[in-house]
Amino acid sequence: MNQTLSTERWLLIDDHTMFADAMSLTLRHLAPQLEIDVAANAQQAIAQLKNGQTYQCILIDLDLPDTPGLALLDQILKRWPQSVVLICSANRQPSSVTNAQQLGARGFITKDQSPADILAFVQQIRQGRRWITTDTLTRELAERREENIDLTGRQHAILQQMQTGLSTSEIAQALNLSPNTIKTHTRLMYGKLGVSNRTECLNRAAELGLI
C-alpha cells in the first residue's frame, strides 16, 4: 500500500499574479501534498468558498482590488468561523497587524518571508499557537536553525525521496535498499528532527533548510 501524504487544499487570495504563481509553485514543491487555489480578488474567493470547497488554510493579501483584505477577513470568519486565516501582505503597519488579530486572523506574515517559513508558520498554528507574526517567526526560526541536525547521507537521500511523495517501498526501490532499512533510517531521522510522521518531517526539514 502506498504511504502517500494526505492532501491539503489552501486558498491564496492575491491579485499579484507573479507572486501568487511563484508562491504556489514553491509551496507545492516543498510540500507535495498541498493543492493551492488562487483567487485574484474577494469576489472570486467568496465564490469558491460558497461552492463548498474546504480549505485547511486561507492566505489573504490586504490590498485587494475590490475589497480591503481586512474586510474580507471579517466576512470569511463571520460566515465560515472555523477557517484558519492568515494575512500575507507587504503592508506591515502596526495598525494593520493589530486589526487583523482583533478580527480573528491566526497570524500576520509579510511577503518577504520564504515559502518554507510560511509552512513553518502554519505548523506553529496547528500546534496550538493562537497568534503569530513575522517578527516572532523570524526570531524563532533563526534560533532553530542554529541547532545542529546531523543527518547522514542516506537519511538526506531518503528525505529527498520523501519530498516527491514516494511510498516506503518506492523509496527502497529507488535507493536500492530494503524497505526495513528505509523504515529504520526514517525512524532515526524522525527522532533527530523531533517529529512523529512524514508531514511533520517535511515541514521541519523545510524550516531547517534541509530541503
Protein backbone atom coordinates (compact mmCIF):
# COMPACT_ATOMS: atom_id res chain seq x y z
CA MET A 1 0.00 0.00 0.00
CA ASN A 2 1.37 3.43 -0.90
CA GLN A 3 2.14 5.63 2.10
CA THR A 4 1.18 8.89 0.44
CA LEU A 5 0.69 12.18 2.24
CA SER A 6 -2.87 13.29 2.89
CA THR A 7 -3.86 16.08 0.55
CA GLU A 8 -4.42 19.59 1.87
CA ARG A 9 -6.00 22.45 -0.03
CA TRP A 10 -5.10 26.07 0.63
CA LEU A 11 -6.61 29.25 -0.80
CA LEU A 12 -4.27 32.12 -1.70
CA ILE A 13 -6.12 35.41 -2.26
CA ASP A 14 -3.83 37.85 -4.04
CA ASP A 15 -4.13 39.90 -7.22
CA HIS A 16 -0.38 39.95 -7.91
CA THR A 17 -0.21 37.10 -10.42
CA MET A 18 3.56 36.67 -10.45
CA PHE A 19 3.75 36.50 -6.65
CA ALA A 20 0.80 34.11 -6.38
CA ASP A 21 2.12 31.78 -9.09
CA ALA A 22 5.64 31.71 -7.66
CA MET A 23 4.38 31.16 -4.12
CA SER A 24 2.04 28.35 -5.19
CA LEU A 25 4.74 26.59 -7.21
CA THR A 26 7.31 26.73 -4.42
CA LEU A 27 4.88 25.65 -1.71
CA ARG A 28 3.84 22.64 -3.78
CA HIS A 29 7.50 21.77 -4.34
CA LEU A 30 8.23 21.91 -0.61
CA ALA A 31 5.04 20.09 0.37
CA PRO A 32 3.79 17.82 -2.45
CA GLN A 33 0.58 17.08 -0.52
CA LEU A 34 -0.58 20.69 -1.00
CA GLU A 35 -3.10 21.77 -3.58
CA ILE A 36 -3.37 25.54 -3.84
CA ASP A 37 -6.24 27.51 -5.34
CA VAL A 38 -5.66 31.16 -6.21
CA ALA A 39 -8.28 33.91 -6.16
CA ALA A 40 -7.37 37.30 -7.63
CA ASN A 41 -9.97 39.21 -5.64
CA ALA A 42 -12.52 38.93 -2.85
CA GLN A 43 -15.39 38.09 -5.20
CA GLN A 44 -13.57 35.06 -6.59
CA ALA A 45 -12.59 33.91 -3.10
CA ILE A 46 -16.13 34.10 -1.73
CA ALA A 47 -17.45 32.28 -4.81
CA GLN A 48 -15.03 29.40 -4.23
CA LEU A 49 -15.98 29.17 -0.56
CA LYS A 50 -19.70 29.28 -1.40
CA ASN A 51 -19.17 26.35 -3.76
CA GLY A 52 -18.45 24.25 -0.69
CA GLN A 53 -14.70 23.88 -1.09
CA THR A 54 -12.99 23.31 2.26
CA TYR A 55 -9.59 24.90 2.82
CA GLN A 56 -7.16 23.97 5.58
CA CYS A 57 -5.54 27.41 5.30
CA ILE A 58 -6.53 30.72 3.71
CA LEU A 59 -3.94 33.42 2.96
CA ILE A 60 -5.23 36.95 2.31
CA ASP A 61 -3.39 39.96 0.91
CA LEU A 62 -4.50 43.23 2.50
CA ASP A 63 -4.51 45.20 -0.76
CA LEU A 64 -7.13 43.58 -2.98
CA PRO A 65 -8.70 45.37 -5.97
CA ASP A 66 -12.36 45.03 -4.96
CA THR A 67 -12.45 44.75 -1.15
CA PRO A 68 -9.96 45.63 1.60
CA GLY A 69 -8.26 42.49 2.88
CA LEU A 70 -9.36 43.12 6.46
CA ALA A 71 -12.98 43.42 5.34
CA LEU A 72 -12.67 40.11 3.50
CA LEU A 73 -11.10 38.53 6.59
CA ASP A 74 -14.06 39.67 8.67
CA GLN A 75 -16.54 38.42 6.08
CA ILE A 76 -14.95 34.97 5.81
CA LEU A 77 -14.71 34.41 9.56
CA LYS A 78 -18.30 35.50 10.15
CA ARG A 79 -19.61 33.09 7.52
CA TRP A 80 -17.04 30.29 7.94
CA PRO A 81 -15.86 30.74 11.56
CA GLN A 82 -13.76 27.55 11.65
CA SER A 83 -11.47 28.81 8.88
CA VAL A 84 -7.75 29.21 9.59
CA VAL A 85 -7.00 32.58 8.00
CA LEU A 86 -3.62 34.31 7.79
CA ILE A 87 -2.74 37.71 6.42
CA CYS A 88 0.12 37.59 3.90
CA SER A 89 0.93 41.13 2.84
CA ALA A 90 3.67 43.63 2.09
CA ASN A 91 1.79 46.07 4.34
CA ARG A 92 3.23 45.67 7.83
CA GLN A 93 1.83 48.76 9.52
CA PRO A 94 1.26 48.11 13.25
CA SER A 95 -2.39 49.13 12.95
CA SER A 96 -2.95 46.51 10.23
CA VAL A 97 -1.37 43.81 12.36
CA THR A 98 -3.48 44.78 15.38
CA ASN A 99 -6.70 44.95 13.36
CA ALA A 100 -6.05 41.56 11.78
CA GLN A 101 -5.60 39.97 15.19
CA GLN A 102 -8.73 41.62 16.58
CA LEU A 103 -10.78 40.37 13.62
CA GLY A 104 -9.68 36.78 14.23
CA ALA A 105 -6.74 36.15 11.91
CA ARG A 106 -4.38 33.49 13.24
CA GLY A 107 -1.26 35.26 12.07
CA PHE A 108 0.32 38.04 10.06
CA ILE A 109 3.18 37.21 7.72
CA THR A 110 4.91 39.56 5.32
CA LYS A 111 5.60 38.73 1.70
CA ASP A 112 9.35 38.77 2.16
CA GLN A 113 9.11 35.53 4.16
CA SER A 114 10.07 32.38 2.27
CA PRO A 115 7.51 29.68 1.40
CA ALA A 116 9.35 27.37 3.82
CA ASP A 117 8.75 29.92 6.57
CA ILE A 118 5.06 30.05 5.68
CA LEU A 119 4.86 26.26 6.09
CA ALA A 120 6.54 26.65 9.48
CA PHE A 121 4.09 29.43 10.30
CA VAL A 122 1.08 27.18 9.65
CA GLN A 123 2.70 24.30 11.55
CA GLN A 124 3.02 26.54 14.61
CA ILE A 125 -0.69 27.33 14.46
CA ARG A 126 -1.57 23.65 14.19
CA GLN A 127 0.50 23.01 17.28
CA GLY A 128 -1.75 25.37 19.23
CA ARG A 129 -0.44 28.88 18.64
CA ARG A 130 -3.36 31.28 18.55
CA TRP A 131 -1.42 34.17 17.01
CA ILE A 132 2.00 34.61 15.43
CA THR A 133 3.67 37.38 13.43
CA THR A 134 6.58 37.58 11.02
CA ASP A 135 8.89 39.13 13.61
CA THR A 136 8.20 36.36 16.12
CA LEU A 137 8.58 33.65 13.49
CA THR A 138 11.83 35.06 12.13
CA ARG A 139 13.39 35.13 15.58
CA GLU A 140 12.25 31.61 16.44
CA LEU A 141 13.37 30.15 13.11
CA ALA A 142 16.79 31.74 13.47
CA GLU A 143 17.12 30.06 16.86
CA ARG A 144 16.03 26.70 15.44
CA ARG A 145 18.42 26.88 12.51
CA GLU A 146 21.28 27.20 14.94
CA GLU A 147 20.51 23.68 16.13
CA ASN A 148 22.87 21.01 14.84
CA ILE A 149 20.72 18.49 12.96
CA ASP A 150 23.22 15.89 11.78
CA LEU A 151 21.51 13.70 9.18
CA THR A 152 23.53 11.01 7.46
CA GLY A 153 23.94 10.98 3.69
CA ARG A 154 21.47 8.11 3.44
CA GLN A 155 18.92 9.97 5.57
CA HIS A 156 19.29 13.02 3.33
CA ALA A 157 18.66 10.80 0.31
CA ILE A 158 15.53 9.34 1.92
CA LEU A 159 14.33 12.84 2.80
CA GLN A 160 14.69 13.95 -0.81
CA GLN A 161 12.68 10.94 -1.98
CA MET A 162 10.00 11.60 0.66
CA GLN A 163 9.60 15.08 -0.76
CA THR A 164 8.46 13.60 -4.08
CA GLY A 165 5.65 11.69 -2.35
CA LEU A 166 7.04 8.18 -2.88
CA SER A 167 5.97 5.37 -0.56
CA THR A 168 8.44 3.50 1.63
CA SER A 169 8.63 0.60 -0.83
CA GLU A 170 9.12 3.00 -3.75
CA ILE A 171 11.91 4.81 -1.90
CA ALA A 172 13.55 1.46 -1.16
CA GLN A 173 13.43 0.57 -4.85
CA ALA A 174 14.77 3.98 -5.92
CA LEU A 175 17.71 3.78 -3.49
CA ASN A 176 18.30 0.03 -3.97
CA LEU A 177 17.70 -0.67 -0.28
CA SER A 178 15.28 -2.88 1.63
CA PRO A 179 12.03 -1.40 2.97
CA ASN A 180 13.15 -2.30 6.51
CA THR A 181 16.34 -0.27 6.04
CA ILE A 182 14.27 2.70 4.87
CA LYS A 183 11.98 2.34 7.90
CA THR A 184 14.96 2.21 10.28
CA HIS A 185 16.58 5.33 8.84
CA THR A 186 13.23 7.10 8.75
CA ARG A 187 12.63 6.34 12.43
CA LEU A 188 16.11 7.64 13.33
CA MET A 189 15.55 10.75 11.23
CA TYR A 190 12.20 11.42 12.94
CA GLY A 191 14.00 11.26 16.29
CA LYS A 192 16.66 13.75 15.21
CA LEU A 193 14.05 16.17 13.87
CA GLY A 194 11.69 15.73 16.82
CA VAL A 195 8.71 14.69 14.67
CA SER A 196 6.36 11.73 14.55
CA ASN A 197 5.15 11.46 10.94
CA ARG A 198 6.10 12.24 7.37
CA THR A 199 4.22 15.53 7.07
CA GLU A 200 5.84 16.89 10.22
CA CYS A 201 9.20 15.62 8.97
CA LEU A 202 8.94 17.50 5.67
CA ASN A 203 7.73 20.67 7.37
CA ARG A 204 10.54 20.52 9.93
CA ALA A 205 13.14 19.82 7.24
CA ALA A 206 11.87 22.83 5.29
CA GLU A 207 12.14 25.00 8.41
CA LEU A 208 15.76 23.97 8.85
CA GLY A 209 16.68 24.42 5.20
CA LEU A 210 17.35 20.70 4.70
CA ILE A 211 15.15 20.57 1.59
